[in-house]
């Protein structure tokens, strides 16, 4: 009657088209992840670093822990924060925002 072995053997062979499609799909997923996750995060970090480099004495700031105060001194790595008469010495990277400036 009919010989099914050649038909089944033809279906079992992998195709180059399927492998190529898999690589294209993988590249598109990685590209989408970059544009929707990594790139915006880098922009936020760059804006945060720019804000920290513009800090001046007298600026009112909020720390990552939620403490709000006025800057008394600013150095390369640390700031002194006046919080209602108490002066705190904190790392400059702990400054999350300056008040009066719109947050992103």
PDB file of N, CA and C in Angstrom:
ATOM      1  N   UNK A   1       0.818  -1.190   0.000  1.00  0.00           N
ATOM      2  CA  UNK A   1       0.000   0.000   0.000  1.00  0.00           C
ATOM      3  C   UNK A   1       0.861   1.253   0.000  1.00  0.00           C
ATOM      4  N   UNK A   2       0.705   2.020   1.055  1.00  0.00           N
ATOM      5  CA  UNK A   2       1.461   3.267   1.125  1.00  0.00           C
ATOM      6  C   UNK A   2       2.659   3.088   2.039  1.00  0.00           C
ATOM      7  N   UNK A   3       3.746   3.707   1.646  1.00  0.00           N
ATOM      8  CA  UNK A   3       4.949   3.655   2.474  1.00  0.00           C
ATOM      9  C   UNK A   3       5.029   4.952   3.279  1.00  0.00           C
ATOM     10  N   UNK A   4       4.796   4.930   4.609  1.00  0.00           N
ATOM     11  CA  UNK A   4       4.757   6.126   5.451  1.00  0.00           C
ATOM     12  C   UNK A   4       6.121   6.542   5.984  1.00  0.00           C
ATOM     13  N   UNK A   5       7.108   5.726   5.856  1.00  0.00           N
ATOM     14  CA  UNK A   5       8.425   6.037   6.407  1.00  0.00           C
ATOM     15  C   UNK A   5       9.019   7.302   5.792  1.00  0.00           C
ATOM     16  N   UNK A   6       9.003   7.502   4.466  1.00  0.00           N
ATOM     17  CA  UNK A   6       9.563   8.756   3.922  1.00  0.00           C
ATOM     18  C   UNK A   6       8.796   9.995   4.396  1.00  0.00           C
ATOM     19  N   UNK A   7       7.501   9.916   4.594  1.00  0.00           N
ATOM     20  CA  UNK A   7       6.708  11.068   5.038  1.00  0.00           C
ATOM     21  C   UNK A   7       7.058  11.410   6.483  1.00  0.00           C
ATOM     22  N   UNK A   8       7.131  10.432   7.354  1.00  0.00           N
ATOM     23  CA  UNK A   8       7.463  10.669   8.756  1.00  0.00           C
ATOM     24  C   UNK A   8       8.899  11.172   8.902  1.00  0.00           C
ATOM     25  N   UNK A   9       9.814  10.671   8.112  1.00  0.00           N
ATOM     26  CA  UNK A   9      11.200  11.117   8.164  1.00  0.00           C
ATOM     27  C   UNK A   9      11.322  12.565   7.720  1.00  0.00           C
ATOM     28  N   UNK A  10      10.544  12.981   6.753  1.00  0.00           N
ATOM     29  CA  UNK A  10      10.592  14.359   6.265  1.00  0.00           C
ATOM     30  C   UNK A  10      10.061  15.320   7.327  1.00  0.00           C
ATOM     31  N   UNK A  11       9.076  14.895   8.101  1.00  0.00           N
ATOM     32  CA  UNK A  11       8.522  15.763   9.135  1.00  0.00           C
ATOM     33  C   UNK A  11       9.448  15.885  10.333  1.00  0.00           C
ATOM     34  N   UNK A  12      10.275  14.910  10.584  1.00  0.00           N
ATOM     35  CA  UNK A  12      11.142  14.912  11.756  1.00  0.00           C
ATOM     36  C   UNK A  12      12.392  15.748  11.576  1.00  0.00           C
ATOM     37  N   UNK A  13      12.747  16.100  10.360  1.00  0.00           N
ATOM     38  CA  UNK A  13      13.967  16.868  10.120  1.00  0.00           C
ATOM     39  C   UNK A  13      13.785  18.314  10.585  1.00  0.00           C
ATOM     40  N   UNK A  14      14.737  18.863  11.330  1.00  0.00           N
ATOM     41  CA  UNK A  14      14.630  20.270  11.735  1.00  0.00           C
ATOM     42  C   UNK A  14      14.837  21.175  10.534  1.00  0.00           C
ATOM     43  N   UNK A  15      14.161  22.298  10.566  1.00  0.00           N
ATOM     44  CA  UNK A  15      14.278  23.250   9.458  1.00  0.00           C
ATOM     45  C   UNK A  15      15.118  24.435   9.882  1.00  0.00           C
ATOM     46  N   UNK A  16      15.829  24.997   8.948  1.00  0.00           N
ATOM     47  CA  UNK A  16      16.655  26.173   9.224  1.00  0.00           C
ATOM     48  C   UNK A  16      15.788  27.393   9.490  1.00  0.00           C
ATOM     49  N   UNK A  17      14.593  27.416   8.920  1.00  0.00           N
ATOM     50  CA  UNK A  17      13.694  28.551   9.111  1.00  0.00           C
ATOM     51  C   UNK A  17      13.273  28.670  10.570  1.00  0.00           C
ATOM     52  N   UNK A  18      12.966  27.567  11.222  1.00  0.00           N
ATOM     53  CA  UNK A  18      12.566  27.586  12.629  1.00  0.00           C
ATOM     54  C   UNK A  18      13.680  28.083  13.532  1.00  0.00           C
ATOM     55  N   UNK A  19      14.907  27.671  13.262  1.00  0.00           N
ATOM     56  CA  UNK A  19      16.045  28.116  14.057  1.00  0.00           C
ATOM     57  C   UNK A  19      16.304  29.605  13.856  1.00  0.00           C
ATOM     58  N   UNK A  20      16.214  30.059  12.623  1.00  0.00           N
ATOM     59  CA  UNK A  20      16.407  31.488  12.337  1.00  0.00           C
ATOM     60  C   UNK A  20      15.349  32.338  12.997  1.00  0.00           C
ATOM     61  N   UNK A  21      14.109  31.850  12.963  1.00  0.00           N
ATOM     62  CA  UNK A  21      13.017  32.588  13.604  1.00  0.00           C
ATOM     63  C   UNK A  21      13.239  32.687  15.109  1.00  0.00           C
ATOM     64  N   UNK A  22      13.744  31.627  15.709  1.00  0.00           N
ATOM     65  CA  UNK A  22      14.008  31.636  17.145  1.00  0.00           C
ATOM     66  C   UNK A  22      15.041  32.700  17.497  1.00  0.00           C
ATOM     67  N   UNK A  23      16.101  32.806  16.715  1.00  0.00           N
ATOM     68  CA  UNK A  23      17.130  33.815  16.978  1.00  0.00           C
ATOM     69  C   UNK A  23      16.595  35.230  16.787  1.00  0.00           C
ATOM     70  N   UNK A  24      15.802  35.447  15.755  1.00  0.00           N
ATOM     71  CA  UNK A  24      15.214  36.771  15.519  1.00  0.00           C
ATOM     72  C   UNK A  24      14.295  37.140  16.673  1.00  0.00           C
ATOM     73  N   UNK A  25      13.478  36.194  17.118  1.00  0.00           N
ATOM     74  CA  UNK A  25      12.567  36.449  18.238  1.00  0.00           C
ATOM     75  C   UNK A  25      13.342  36.776  19.507  1.00  0.00           C
ATOM     76  N   UNK A  26      14.414  36.025  19.767  1.00  0.00           N
ATOM     77  CA  UNK A  26      15.234  36.266  20.949  1.00  0.00           C
ATOM     78  C   UNK A  26      15.869  37.658  20.898  1.00  0.00           C
ATOM     79  N   UNK A  27      16.363  38.061  19.763  1.00  0.00           N
ATOM     80  CA  UNK A  27      16.970  39.395  19.607  1.00  0.00           C
ATOM     81  C   UNK A  27      15.919  40.486  19.807  1.00  0.00           C
ATOM     82  N   UNK A  28      14.715  40.276  19.305  1.00  0.00           N
ATOM     83  CA  UNK A  28      13.648  41.266  19.494  1.00  0.00           C
ATOM     84  C   UNK A  28      13.246  41.384  20.965  1.00  0.00           C
ATOM     85  N   UNK A  29      13.204  40.290  21.682  1.00  0.00           N
ATOM     86  CA  UNK A  29      12.857  40.327  23.108  1.00  0.00           C
ATOM     87  C   UNK A  29      13.930  41.069  23.897  1.00  0.00           C
ATOM     88  N   UNK A  30      15.196  40.788  23.608  1.00  0.00           N
ATOM     89  CA  UNK A  30      16.291  41.474  24.296  1.00  0.00           C
ATOM     90  C   UNK A  30      16.264  42.967  23.968  1.00  0.00           C
ATOM     91  N   UNK A  31      16.012  43.308  22.707  1.00  0.00           N
ATOM     92  CA  UNK A  31      15.924  44.717  22.318  1.00  0.00           C
ATOM     93  C   UNK A  31      14.784  45.435  23.015  1.00  0.00           C
ATOM     94  N   UNK A  32      13.636  44.800  23.101  1.00  0.00           N
ATOM     95  CA  UNK A  32      12.493  45.407  23.796  1.00  0.00           C
ATOM     96  C   UNK A  32      12.799  45.591  25.274  1.00  0.00           C
ATOM     97  N   UNK A  33      13.437  44.607  25.888  1.00  0.00           N
ATOM     98  CA  UNK A  33      13.809  44.723  27.299  1.00  0.00           C
ATOM     99  C   UNK A  33      14.748  45.907  27.511  1.00  0.00           C
ATOM    100  N   UNK A  34      15.690  46.089  26.601  1.00  0.00           N
ATOM    101  CA  UNK A  34      16.626  47.212  26.722  1.00  0.00           C
ATOM    102  C   UNK A  34      15.880  48.540  26.642  1.00  0.00           C
ATOM    103  N   UNK A  35      15.006  48.698  25.652  1.00  0.00           N
ATOM    104  CA  UNK A  35      14.333  49.980  25.462  1.00  0.00           C
ATOM    105  C   UNK A  35      13.273  50.279  26.509  1.00  0.00           C
ATOM    106  N   UNK A  36      12.686  49.248  27.113  1.00  0.00           N
ATOM    107  CA  UNK A  36      11.626  49.497  28.088  1.00  0.00           C
ATOM    108  C   UNK A  36      12.082  49.389  29.537  1.00  0.00           C
ATOM    109  N   UNK A  37      13.254  48.822  29.799  1.00  0.00           N
ATOM    110  CA  UNK A  37      13.693  48.654  31.185  1.00  0.00           C
ATOM    111  C   UNK A  37      15.050  49.295  31.445  1.00  0.00           C
ATOM    112  N   UNK A  38      16.050  48.947  30.704  1.00  0.00           N
ATOM    113  CA  UNK A  38      17.410  49.402  30.998  1.00  0.00           C
ATOM    114  C   UNK A  38      17.605  50.872  30.649  1.00  0.00           C
ATOM    115  N   UNK A  39      17.183  51.279  29.478  1.00  0.00           N
ATOM    116  CA  UNK A  39      17.404  52.662  29.031  1.00  0.00           C
ATOM    117  C   UNK A  39      16.717  53.697  29.927  1.00  0.00           C
ATOM    118  N   UNK A  40      15.437  53.519  30.292  1.00  0.00           N
ATOM    119  CA  UNK A  40      14.814  54.500  31.200  1.00  0.00           C
ATOM    120  C   UNK A  40      15.491  54.554  32.568  1.00  0.00           C
ATOM    121  N   UNK A  41      15.945  53.403  33.070  1.00  0.00           N
ATOM    122  CA  UNK A  41      16.637  53.386  34.361  1.00  0.00           C
ATOM    123  C   UNK A  41      17.936  54.172  34.282  1.00  0.00           C
ATOM    124  N   UNK A  42      18.665  54.031  33.193  1.00  0.00           N
ATOM    125  CA  UNK A  42      19.907  54.795  33.022  1.00  0.00           C
ATOM    126  C   UNK A  42      19.628  56.293  32.965  1.00  0.00           C
ATOM    127  N   UNK A  43      18.543  56.675  32.316  1.00  0.00           N
ATOM    128  CA  UNK A  43      18.182  58.103  32.260  1.00  0.00           C
ATOM    129  C   UNK A  43      17.853  58.641  33.650  1.00  0.00           C
ATOM    130  N   UNK A  44      17.097  57.855  34.445  1.00  0.00           N
ATOM    131  CA  UNK A  44      16.767  58.288  35.805  1.00  0.00           C
ATOM    132  C   UNK A  44      18.025  58.436  36.654  1.00  0.00           C
ATOM    133  N   UNK A  45      18.952  57.489  36.525  1.00  0.00           N
ATOM    134  CA  UNK A  45      20.197  57.557  37.294  1.00  0.00           C
ATOM    135  C   UNK A  45      21.035  58.756  36.878  1.00  0.00           C
ATOM    136  N   UNK A  46      21.080  59.059  35.578  1.00  0.00           N
ATOM    137  CA  UNK A  46      21.835  60.220  35.103  1.00  0.00           C
ATOM    138  C   UNK A  46      21.211  61.516  35.631  1.00  0.00           C
ATOM    139  N   UNK A  47      19.884  61.600  35.645  1.00  0.00           N
ATOM    140  CA  UNK A  47      19.215  62.792  36.168  1.00  0.00           C
ATOM    141  C   UNK A  47      19.468  62.942  37.671  1.00  0.00           C
ATOM    142  N   UNK A  48      19.477  61.838  38.394  1.00  0.00           N
ATOM    143  CA  UNK A  48      19.737  61.876  39.831  1.00  0.00           C
ATOM    144  C   UNK A  48      21.163  62.332  40.114  1.00  0.00           C
ATOM    145  N   UNK A  49      22.129  61.820  39.360  1.00  0.00           N
ATOM    146  CA  UNK A  49      23.527  62.251  39.526  1.00  0.00           C
ATOM    147  C   UNK A  49      23.695  63.726  39.182  1.00  0.00           C
ATOM    148  N   UNK A  50      22.997  64.203  38.155  1.00  0.00           N
ATOM    149  CA  UNK A  50      23.070  65.617  37.790  1.00  0.00           C
ATOM    150  C   UNK A  50      22.506  66.494  38.902  1.00  0.00           C
ATOM    151  N   UNK A  51      21.393  66.059  39.517  1.00  0.00           N
ATOM    152  CA  UNK A  51      20.797  66.808  40.622  1.00  0.00           C
ATOM    153  C   UNK A  51      21.761  66.863  41.802  1.00  0.00           C
ATOM    154  N   UNK A  52      22.409  65.745  42.110  1.00  0.00           N
ATOM    155  CA  UNK A  52      23.352  65.717  43.232  1.00  0.00           C
ATOM    156  C   UNK A  52      24.568  66.588  42.974  1.00  0.00           C
ATOM    157  N   UNK A  53      24.986  66.713  41.732  1.00  0.00           N
ATOM    158  CA  UNK A  53      26.145  67.553  41.435  1.00  0.00           C
ATOM    159  C   UNK A  53      25.797  69.043  41.527  1.00  0.00           C
ATOM    160  N   UNK A  54      24.517  69.390  41.440  1.00  0.00           N
ATOM    161  CA  UNK A  54      24.090  70.793  41.529  1.00  0.00           C
ATOM    162  C   UNK A  54      23.734  71.224  42.945  1.00  0.00           C
ATOM    163  N   UNK A  55      23.886  70.364  43.935  1.00  0.00           N
ATOM    164  CA  UNK A  55      23.511  70.719  45.306  1.00  0.00           C
ATOM    165  C   UNK A  55      24.333  71.894  45.812  1.00  0.00           C
ATOM    166  N   UNK A  56      23.651  72.794  46.499  1.00  0.00           N
ATOM    167  CA  UNK A  56      24.311  73.976  47.064  1.00  0.00           C
ATOM    168  C   UNK A  56      23.865  74.162  48.509  1.00  0.00           C
ATOM    169  N   UNK A  57      24.646  74.897  49.258  1.00  0.00           N
ATOM    170  CA  UNK A  57      24.297  75.223  50.642  1.00  0.00           C
ATOM    171  C   UNK A  57      22.992  76.008  50.633  1.00  0.00           C
ATOM    172  N   UNK A  58      22.079  75.624  51.517  1.00  0.00           N
ATOM    173  CA  UNK A  58      20.782  76.295  51.612  1.00  0.00           C
ATOM    174  C   UNK A  58      19.664  75.557  50.893  1.00  0.00           C
ATOM    175  N   UNK A  59      19.982  74.581  50.054  1.00  0.00           N
ATOM    176  CA  UNK A  59      18.943  73.802  49.372  1.00  0.00           C
ATOM    177  C   UNK A  59      18.190  72.944  50.373  1.00  0.00           C
ATOM    178  N   UNK A  60      16.887  72.846  50.198  1.00  0.00           N
ATOM    179  CA  UNK A  60      16.084  71.961  51.018  1.00  0.00           C
ATOM    180  C   UNK A  60      15.969  70.635  50.267  1.00  0.00           C
ATOM    181  N   UNK A  61      16.337  69.548  50.937  1.00  0.00           N
ATOM    182  CA  UNK A  61      16.398  68.245  50.271  1.00  0.00           C
ATOM    183  C   UNK A  61      15.650  67.190  51.077  1.00  0.00           C
ATOM    184  N   UNK A  62      15.349  66.077  50.398  1.00  0.00           N
ATOM    185  CA  UNK A  62      14.751  64.904  51.028  1.00  0.00           C
ATOM    186  C   UNK A  62      15.688  63.737  50.784  1.00  0.00           C
ATOM    187  N   UNK A  63      15.972  62.979  51.837  1.00  0.00           N
ATOM    188  CA  UNK A  63      16.856  61.823  51.704  1.00  0.00           C
ATOM    189  C   UNK A  63      16.046  60.601  51.280  1.00  0.00           C
ATOM    190  N   UNK A  64      16.751  59.534  50.952  1.00  0.00           N
ATOM    191  CA  UNK A  64      16.091  58.289  50.582  1.00  0.00           C
ATOM    192  C   UNK A  64      15.289  57.724  51.745  1.00  0.00           C
ATOM    193  N   UNK A  65      15.670  58.043  52.958  1.00  0.00           N
ATOM    194  CA  UNK A  65      14.947  57.592  54.146  1.00  0.00           C
ATOM    195  C   UNK A  65      13.779  58.477  54.527  1.00  0.00           C
ATOM    196  N   UNK A  66      13.581  59.584  53.808  1.00  0.00           N
ATOM    197  CA  UNK A  66      12.450  60.460  54.058  1.00  0.00           C
ATOM    198  C   UNK A  66      12.751  61.644  54.961  1.00  0.00           C
ATOM    199  N   UNK A  67      13.991  61.844  55.347  1.00  0.00           N
ATOM    200  CA  UNK A  67      14.361  62.974  56.200  1.00  0.00           C
ATOM    201  C   UNK A  67      14.446  64.221  55.331  1.00  0.00           C
ATOM    202  N   UNK A  68      13.795  65.300  55.786  1.00  0.00           N
ATOM    203  CA  UNK A  68      13.802  66.567  55.057  1.00  0.00           C
ATOM    204  C   UNK A  68      14.588  67.571  55.870  1.00  0.00           C
ATOM    205  N   UNK A  69      15.490  68.283  55.202  1.00  0.00           N
ATOM    206  CA  UNK A  69      16.303  69.272  55.888  1.00  0.00           C
ATOM    207  C   UNK A  69      16.965  70.220  54.913  1.00  0.00           C
ATOM    208  N   UNK A  70      17.766  71.136  55.474  1.00  0.00           N
ATOM    209  CA  UNK A  70      18.473  72.141  54.687  1.00  0.00           C
ATOM    210  C   UNK A  70      19.958  71.842  54.725  1.00  0.00           C
ATOM    211  N   UNK A  71      20.611  71.953  53.579  1.00  0.00           N
ATOM    212  CA  UNK A  71      22.039  71.673  53.492  1.00  0.00           C
ATOM    213  C   UNK A  71      22.856  72.774  54.154  1.00  0.00           C
ATOM    214  N   UNK A  72      23.778  72.378  55.038  1.00  0.00           N
ATOM    215  CA  UNK A  72      24.683  73.331  55.673  1.00  0.00           C
ATOM    216  C   UNK A  72      26.048  73.325  55.016  1.00  0.00           C
ATOM    217  N   UNK A  73      26.494  72.160  54.548  1.00  0.00           N
ATOM    218  CA  UNK A  73      27.756  72.082  53.820  1.00  0.00           C
ATOM    219  C   UNK A  73      27.669  70.934  52.824  1.00  0.00           C
ATOM    220  N   UNK A  74      28.408  71.093  51.742  1.00  0.00           N
ATOM    221  CA  UNK A  74      28.412  70.097  50.675  1.00  0.00           C
ATOM    222  C   UNK A  74      29.859  69.820  50.300  1.00  0.00           C
ATOM    223  N   UNK A  75      30.247  68.541  50.357  1.00  0.00           N
ATOM    224  CA  UNK A  75      31.578  68.153  49.900  1.00  0.00           C
ATOM    225  C   UNK A  75      31.423  67.168  48.747  1.00  0.00           C
ATOM    226  N   UNK A  76      32.520  66.581  48.349  1.00  0.00           N
ATOM    227  CA  UNK A  76      32.503  65.660  47.215  1.00  0.00           C
ATOM    228  C   UNK A  76      31.642  64.421  47.493  1.00  0.00           C
ATOM    229  N   UNK A  77      31.719  63.882  48.715  1.00  0.00           N
ATOM    230  CA  UNK A  77      31.010  62.637  49.015  1.00  0.00           C
ATOM    231  C   UNK A  77      29.993  62.744  50.146  1.00  0.00           C
ATOM    232  N   UNK A  78      30.042  63.814  50.942  1.00  0.00           N
ATOM    233  CA  UNK A  78      29.144  63.948  52.089  1.00  0.00           C
ATOM    234  C   UNK A  78      28.488  65.314  52.114  1.00  0.00           C
ATOM    235  N   UNK A  79      27.364  65.377  52.826  1.00  0.00           N
ATOM    236  CA  UNK A  79      26.694  66.652  53.069  1.00  0.00           C
ATOM    237  C   UNK A  79      26.324  66.711  54.550  1.00  0.00           C
ATOM    238  N   UNK A  80      26.195  67.931  55.056  1.00  0.00           N
ATOM    239  CA  UNK A  80      25.667  68.134  56.400  1.00  0.00           C
ATOM    240  C   UNK A  80      24.263  68.693  56.238  1.00  0.00           C
ATOM    241  N   UNK A  81      23.310  68.020  56.886  1.00  0.00           N
ATOM    242  CA  UNK A  81      21.901  68.336  56.744  1.00  0.00           C
ATOM    243  C   UNK A  81      21.365  68.858  58.065  1.00  0.00           C
ATOM    244  N   UNK A  82      20.838  70.084  58.058  1.00  0.00           N
ATOM    245  CA  UNK A  82      20.245  70.687  59.247  1.00  0.00           C
ATOM    246  C   UNK A  82      18.773  70.279  59.302  1.00  0.00           C
ATOM    247  N   UNK A  83      18.433  69.525  60.348  1.00  0.00           N
ATOM    248  CA  UNK A  83      17.063  69.031  60.515  1.00  0.00           C
ATOM    249  C   UNK A  83      16.525  69.615  61.815  1.00  0.00           C
ATOM    250  N   UNK A  84      15.937  70.784  61.751  1.00  0.00           N
ATOM    251  CA  UNK A  84      15.346  71.399  62.932  1.00  0.00           C
ATOM    252  C   UNK A  84      16.333  71.639  64.057  1.00  0.00           C
ATOM    253  N   UNK A  85      17.524  72.094  63.755  1.00  0.00           N
ATOM    254  CA  UNK A  85      18.530  72.375  64.766  1.00  0.00           C
ATOM    255  C   UNK A  85      19.511  71.240  64.982  1.00  0.00           C
ATOM    256  N   UNK A  86      19.224  70.074  64.510  1.00  0.00           N
ATOM    257  CA  UNK A  86      20.143  68.943  64.598  1.00  0.00           C
ATOM    258  C   UNK A  86      20.851  68.795  63.258  1.00  0.00           C
ATOM    259  N   UNK A  87      22.171  68.638  63.304  1.00  0.00           N
ATOM    260  CA  UNK A  87      22.942  68.515  62.077  1.00  0.00           C
ATOM    261  C   UNK A  87      23.318  67.053  61.879  1.00  0.00           C
ATOM    262  N   UNK A  88      22.954  66.530  60.718  1.00  0.00           N
ATOM    263  CA  UNK A  88      23.269  65.148  60.365  1.00  0.00           C
ATOM    264  C   UNK A  88      24.312  65.152  59.254  1.00  0.00           C
ATOM    265  N   UNK A  89      25.302  64.297  59.377  1.00  0.00           N
ATOM    266  CA  UNK A  89      26.291  64.133  58.316  1.00  0.00           C
ATOM    267  C   UNK A  89      25.924  62.863  57.553  1.00  0.00           C
ATOM    268  N   UNK A  90      25.581  63.000  56.269  1.00  0.00           N
ATOM    269  CA  UNK A  90      25.131  61.846  55.493  1.00  0.00           C
ATOM    270  C   UNK A  90      25.905  61.766  54.182  1.00  0.00           C
ATOM    271  N   UNK A  91      25.869  60.592  53.600  1.00  0.00           N
ATOM    272  CA  UNK A  91      26.482  60.374  52.303  1.00  0.00           C
ATOM    273  C   UNK A  91      25.671  61.110  51.238  1.00  0.00           C
ATOM    274  N   UNK A  92      26.356  61.683  50.279  1.00  0.00           N
ATOM    275  CA  UNK A  92      25.691  62.461  49.235  1.00  0.00           C
ATOM    276  C   UNK A  92      24.740  61.589  48.404  1.00  0.00           C
ATOM    277  N   UNK A  93      25.043  60.298  48.288  1.00  0.00           N
ATOM    278  CA  UNK A  93      24.193  59.395  47.508  1.00  0.00           C
ATOM    279  C   UNK A  93      22.852  59.137  48.172  1.00  0.00           C
ATOM    280  N   UNK A  94      22.689  59.536  49.450  1.00  0.00           N
ATOM    281  CA  UNK A  94      21.425  59.347  50.144  1.00  0.00           C
ATOM    282  C   UNK A  94      20.413  60.436  49.800  1.00  0.00           C
ATOM    283  N   UNK A  95      20.847  61.497  49.128  1.00  0.00           N
ATOM    284  CA  UNK A  95      19.926  62.567  48.722  1.00  0.00           C
ATOM    285  C   UNK A  95      19.077  62.052  47.570  1.00  0.00           C
ATOM    286  N   UNK A  96      17.746  62.040  47.774  1.00  0.00           N
ATOM    287  CA  UNK A  96      16.833  61.522  46.757  1.00  0.00           C
ATOM    288  C   UNK A  96      16.239  62.632  45.893  1.00  0.00           C
ATOM    289  N   UNK A  97      16.020  63.813  46.473  1.00  0.00           N
ATOM    290  CA  UNK A  97      15.398  64.896  45.708  1.00  0.00           C
ATOM    291  C   UNK A  97      15.629  66.217  46.404  1.00  0.00           C
ATOM    292  N   UNK A  98      15.593  67.273  45.615  1.00  0.00           N
ATOM    293  CA  UNK A  98      15.554  68.616  46.177  1.00  0.00           C
ATOM    294  C   UNK A  98      14.115  69.067  46.156  1.00  0.00           C
ATOM    295  N   UNK A  99      13.673  69.723  47.204  1.00  0.00           N
ATOM    296  CA  UNK A  99      12.285  70.150  47.285  1.00  0.00           C
ATOM    297  C   UNK A  99      12.090  71.409  46.461  1.00  0.00           C
ATOM    298  N   UNK A 100      10.939  71.505  45.836  1.00  0.00           N
ATOM    299  CA  UNK A 100      10.654  72.626  44.957  1.00  0.00           C
ATOM    300  C   UNK A 100      10.987  72.313  43.506  1.00  0.00           C
ATOM    301  N   UNK A 101      11.614  71.166  43.266  1.00  0.00           N
ATOM    302  CA  UNK A 101      11.963  70.729  41.921  1.00  0.00           C
ATOM    303  C   UNK A 101      11.047  69.562  41.560  1.00  0.00           C
ATOM    304  N   UNK A 102      10.456  69.531  40.367  1.00  0.00           N
ATOM    305  CA  UNK A 102       9.569  68.421  40.033  1.00  0.00           C
ATOM    306  C   UNK A 102      10.326  67.111  39.951  1.00  0.00           C
ATOM    307  N   UNK A 103       9.729  66.042  40.513  1.00  0.00           N
ATOM    308  CA  UNK A 103      10.365  64.729  40.473  1.00  0.00           C
ATOM    309  C   UNK A 103       9.988  64.018  39.182  1.00  0.00           C
ATOM    310  N   UNK A 104      10.875  63.159  38.704  1.00  0.00           N
ATOM    311  CA  UNK A 104      10.604  62.405  37.474  1.00  0.00           C
ATOM    312  C   UNK A 104      10.205  61.005  37.799  1.00  0.00           C
TER     313      UNK A 104
END
